[in-house]
Short mmCIF file of C-alpha atoms in Angstrom, two decimals:
data_model
loop_
_atom_site.label_atom_id
_atom_site.label_comp_id
_atom_site.label_asym_id
_atom_site.label_seq_id
_atom_site.Cartn_x
_atom_site.Cartn_y
_atom_site.Cartn_z
CA MET A 1 24.41 0.81 10.88
CA SER A 2 21.37 1.95 12.83
CA THR A 3 19.38 -0.25 15.20
CA HIS A 4 15.59 -0.51 15.11
CA HIS A 5 13.58 -0.72 18.26
CA ILE A 6 10.25 -0.82 20.02
CA CYS A 7 7.83 2.07 19.87
CA ARG A 8 8.74 4.82 22.31
CA PHE A 9 5.69 6.83 23.31
CA GLU A 10 6.04 10.59 23.59
CA SER A 11 2.72 11.34 25.19
CA ALA A 12 -0.72 9.91 25.87
CA ALA A 13 -2.23 13.08 24.41
CA LYS A 14 -3.62 13.06 20.88
CA PRO A 15 -3.30 15.79 18.27
CA GLN A 16 -6.29 17.55 16.75
CA ARG A 17 -6.70 15.22 13.76
CA ASN A 18 -7.90 11.66 14.24
CA ILE A 19 -4.60 9.93 15.09
CA GLY A 20 -4.47 7.08 17.57
CA TRP A 21 -1.01 7.48 19.11
CA ILE A 22 2.15 9.62 19.29
CA SER A 23 5.72 8.31 19.38
CA ASN A 24 9.16 9.91 19.30
CA ASN A 25 10.50 7.28 16.87
CA TRP A 26 7.60 5.69 14.92
CA SER A 27 5.04 6.95 12.42
CA GLY A 28 2.63 4.79 10.44
CA TYR A 29 -0.02 2.24 11.38
CA SER A 30 -0.14 -0.41 14.09
CA ILE A 31 -2.91 -2.77 15.12
CA LYS A 32 -3.10 -4.60 18.43
CA GLY A 33 -4.61 -7.92 19.46
CA ALA A 34 -4.56 -10.69 22.04
CA LYS A 35 -1.53 -12.92 22.55
CA GLY A 36 -0.88 -14.97 19.43
CA ALA A 37 -3.21 -12.81 17.31
CA PHE A 38 -0.71 -12.11 14.51
CA ARG A 39 1.11 -14.88 12.64
CA ARG A 40 1.72 -13.18 9.28
CA ILE A 41 2.21 -9.63 8.00
CA SER A 42 2.99 -8.31 4.56
CA GLY A 43 3.13 -5.05 2.65
CA GLU A 44 4.83 -3.00 -0.03
CA TRP A 45 6.47 0.42 0.04
CA ASN A 46 8.68 2.68 -2.03
CA VAL A 47 12.23 3.49 -0.95
CA PRO A 48 12.13 7.26 -0.29
CA PHE A 49 14.59 9.87 -1.50
CA LEU A 50 16.76 11.55 1.12
CA ARG A 51 16.66 15.33 1.16
CA PRO A 52 19.64 17.47 2.25
CA SER A 53 19.81 18.45 5.91
CA GLY A 54 22.36 19.92 8.26
CA GLY A 55 24.23 17.19 10.13
CA SER A 56 23.57 13.47 10.01
CA SER A 57 20.06 12.01 10.05
CA TYR A 58 18.57 8.54 9.88
CA SER A 59 15.38 6.69 8.91
CA SER A 60 13.92 3.33 8.03
CA ALA A 61 10.71 1.89 6.57
CA TRP A 62 9.57 -1.57 7.60
CA ILE A 63 6.89 -4.09 8.49
CA GLY A 64 6.93 -6.08 11.72
CA ILE A 65 5.15 -8.04 14.41
CA ASP A 66 5.31 -6.91 18.06
CA GLY A 67 7.20 -3.91 19.43
CA PHE A 68 4.07 -1.87 20.14
CA GLY A 69 3.58 -2.10 23.90
CA ASN A 70 6.03 -4.98 24.39
CA GLN A 71 9.79 -5.59 24.26
CA SER A 72 9.80 -8.14 21.40
CA LEU A 73 9.96 -7.45 17.66
CA ILE A 74 10.53 -9.28 14.35
CA GLN A 75 10.90 -6.96 11.34
CA THR A 76 12.44 -6.29 7.94
CA GLY A 77 12.80 -3.16 5.87
CA THR A 78 14.99 -0.53 4.27
CA GLY A 79 17.29 2.11 5.75
CA HIS A 80 17.87 5.61 4.40
CA ASP A 81 20.55 7.57 6.24
CA LEU A 82 22.37 10.80 5.50
CA ILE A 83 25.79 10.72 7.16
CA ASN A 84 28.18 13.65 6.76
CA GLY A 85 26.24 14.72 3.69
CA LYS A 86 26.43 11.31 1.98
CA PRO A 87 23.25 9.23 1.41
CA TYR A 88 23.14 5.53 2.29
CA TYR A 89 20.35 3.16 1.23
CA TYR A 90 20.25 -0.47 2.38
CA ALA A 91 18.04 -3.43 3.34
CA TRP A 92 18.00 -5.23 6.68
CA TRP A 93 16.16 -7.62 9.01
CA GLU A 94 16.08 -7.82 12.80
CA ILE A 95 14.78 -9.88 15.70
CA LEU A 96 15.17 -8.20 19.08
CA PRO A 97 17.19 -8.21 21.23
CA ALA A 98 19.81 -8.86 18.52
CA ALA A 99 21.02 -5.97 16.38
CA ALA A 100 19.81 -5.46 12.82
CA THR A 101 21.49 -7.58 10.12
CA LEU A 102 22.38 -5.97 6.80
CA ILE A 103 21.05 -7.63 3.62
CA PRO A 104 23.94 -7.18 1.13
CA LEU A 105 21.79 -6.51 -1.93
CA PRO A 106 21.27 -3.22 -3.80
CA VAL A 107 18.66 -0.67 -2.74
CA ARG A 108 18.10 2.68 -4.40
CA PRO A 109 15.57 5.47 -3.89
CA GLY A 110 12.41 4.83 -5.88
CA ASP A 111 12.74 1.03 -5.66
CA ARG A 112 9.54 -0.84 -4.83
CA MET A 113 9.91 -3.24 -1.90
CA SER A 114 7.66 -6.15 -0.93
CA ALA A 115 7.98 -7.93 2.42
CA VAL A 116 6.44 -10.90 4.23
CA ILE A 117 7.02 -12.12 7.79
CA ALA A 118 5.23 -15.39 8.55
CA LYS A 119 5.10 -18.05 11.25
CA LYS A 120 5.66 -21.53 9.81
CA ARG A 121 5.46 -23.93 12.74
CA GLY A 122 6.29 -23.78 16.42
CA SER A 123 8.72 -20.90 16.89
CA THR A 124 10.04 -20.98 13.30
CA TRP A 125 9.40 -17.87 11.20
CA ILE A 126 10.22 -16.86 7.64
CA ILE A 127 11.41 -13.35 6.80
CA CYS A 128 11.21 -12.48 3.11
CA LEU A 129 12.15 -9.16 1.52
CA ARG A 130 11.95 -8.57 -2.22
CA ASN A 131 13.16 -5.64 -4.29
CA VAL A 132 10.60 -5.70 -7.08
CA THR A 133 12.47 -3.04 -9.06
CA LYS A 134 15.91 -4.67 -8.87
CA GLY A 135 14.56 -8.22 -9.13
CA TRP A 136 16.16 -9.77 -6.05
CA THR A 137 14.60 -11.73 -3.18
CA PHE A 138 16.08 -12.35 0.28
CA ARG A 139 14.66 -15.12 2.46
CA ILE A 140 15.73 -16.43 5.85
CA SER A 141 14.28 -18.76 8.50
CA ARG A 142 14.75 -17.90 12.19
CA ARG A 143 13.28 -18.68 15.60
CA TYR A 144 11.07 -16.08 17.25
CA ARG A 145 9.07 -16.39 20.47
CA GLY A 146 7.42 -12.98 20.82
CA PRO A 147 3.82 -12.58 22.05
CA GLN A 148 2.42 -11.67 18.58
CA THR A 149 0.20 -8.92 20.02
CA SER A 150 0.79 -6.17 17.44
CA ALA A 151 1.42 -5.79 13.72
CA GLU A 152 2.73 -2.65 12.04
CA TRP A 153 3.81 -0.77 8.91
CA ILE A 154 6.22 1.96 10.04
CA VAL A 155 8.61 4.75 9.16
CA GLU A 156 11.10 5.09 12.02
CA ALA A 157 13.87 7.26 13.41
CA PRO A 158 16.14 4.40 14.61
CA LEU A 159 18.59 4.19 17.47
CA VAL A 160 22.19 5.04 16.56
CA GLY A 161 24.81 4.11 19.14
CA GLY A 162 22.00 3.50 21.61
CA ILE A 163 20.66 7.04 21.19
CA LEU A 164 17.46 8.02 19.41
CA SER A 165 18.52 9.53 16.09
CA ARG A 166 17.49 12.70 14.34
CA MET A 167 14.80 11.86 11.77
CA ALA A 168 15.91 12.19 8.13
CA ARG A 169 14.14 14.47 5.67
CA LEU A 170 12.39 12.10 3.26
CA SER A 171 10.12 12.08 0.27
CA ASP A 172 6.74 10.46 0.95
CA VAL A 173 6.72 6.75 1.80
CA ALA A 174 3.68 5.00 0.29
CA PHE A 175 2.67 1.69 1.89
CA SER A 176 0.24 -0.51 -0.06
CA ARG A 177 -1.14 -4.04 -0.19
CA CYS A 178 -0.97 -4.22 3.59
CA ARG A 179 -2.10 -7.60 4.88
CA VAL A 180 -2.26 -9.28 8.26
CA ASN A 181 -2.84 -13.02 8.62
CA GLY A 182 -3.38 -12.97 4.85
CA SER A 183 -6.32 -10.55 4.98
CA ASN A 184 -6.94 -6.84 4.55
CA PRO A 185 -6.34 -5.20 7.96
CA LYS A 186 -9.04 -2.60 7.22
CA LEU A 187 -6.96 0.13 8.82
CA LYS A 188 -8.73 3.01 10.54
CA ALA A 189 -7.37 6.47 11.34
CA ARG A 190 -7.25 5.49 15.02
CA HIS A 191 -4.59 2.87 14.18
CA GLY A 192 -2.25 5.59 12.89
CA GLY A 193 0.46 7.40 14.79
CA LEU A 194 2.67 10.41 14.24
CA MET A 195 6.30 11.02 15.19
CA LEU A 196 7.01 13.89 17.56
CA GLN A 197 10.63 14.88 18.26
CA ASN A 198 11.55 17.88 20.43
CA LEU A 199 7.93 19.03 20.38
CA THR A 200 7.96 19.05 16.58
CA ILE A 201 5.93 16.70 14.37
CA THR A 202 8.53 15.08 12.08
CA ALA A 203 6.37 12.49 10.27
CA ILE A 204 2.65 11.86 9.98
CA PRO A 205 0.57 9.25 8.13
CA SER A 206 -2.30 10.03 5.82
CA ASP A 207 -5.70 8.58 6.47
CA PRO A 208 -5.92 5.01 5.20
CA SER A 209 -7.18 4.34 1.69
CA PRO A 210 -10.94 3.69 1.32
CA CYS A 211 -10.35 -0.07 1.34
CA GLY A 212 -8.12 0.20 4.42
CA ASP A 213 -4.90 -1.38 3.13
CA ALA A 214 -2.74 1.57 2.04
CA PHE A 215 -1.50 4.93 3.33
CA VAL A 216 1.34 7.44 2.93
CA VAL A 217 3.78 8.64 5.61
CA LYS A 218 4.78 12.24 5.00
CA SER A 219 7.86 13.95 6.41
CA THR A 220 7.03 17.37 7.83
CA LEU A 221 10.67 18.49 8.13
CA ARG A 222 11.69 21.51 6.08
#
């Protein structure tokens, strides 16, 4: 199983279109704030379809708090890996520095996922992931003491065996109903970031929707 990690920045340079940041393992939207700024994040996305590719490739879609500019991260999402030509779809949650934990419930391409990560009291947090299509809900309570300085909705090329993986070829991943602290984050293009691997753009987000709470991450791999 792959391991999810903090945002690794490729370059401080920006591409021609209005994108705020570049990473070699993240693409999507992230917002930053002062310490303690983010106590709840939620969102929905579709589980993408894996497309054939030579060799093994990996990907995940998730929501989380922290990980952008710091070493902490609490997150939950779905994984979509192509290993030796065979597709694998699964759900997971993770709190760094521990490895990701598999959620042993069914996930298939096209399923609609809904997730919430929320601080309850003190250092106690709730992680909730729901497969709207399949009708199951996973919920767990855990301690987390991160700085709460970023919140994000991301498609990632995860670490595999401690090494940054090759990004999978995916159908579009549509995030919607994005919320932070219970409110519309009013995302701007400058909050978005693209994934750049080996000098090639591998995933890029659309501009946010007019109301600022939805966007699509597109794979650019052919």
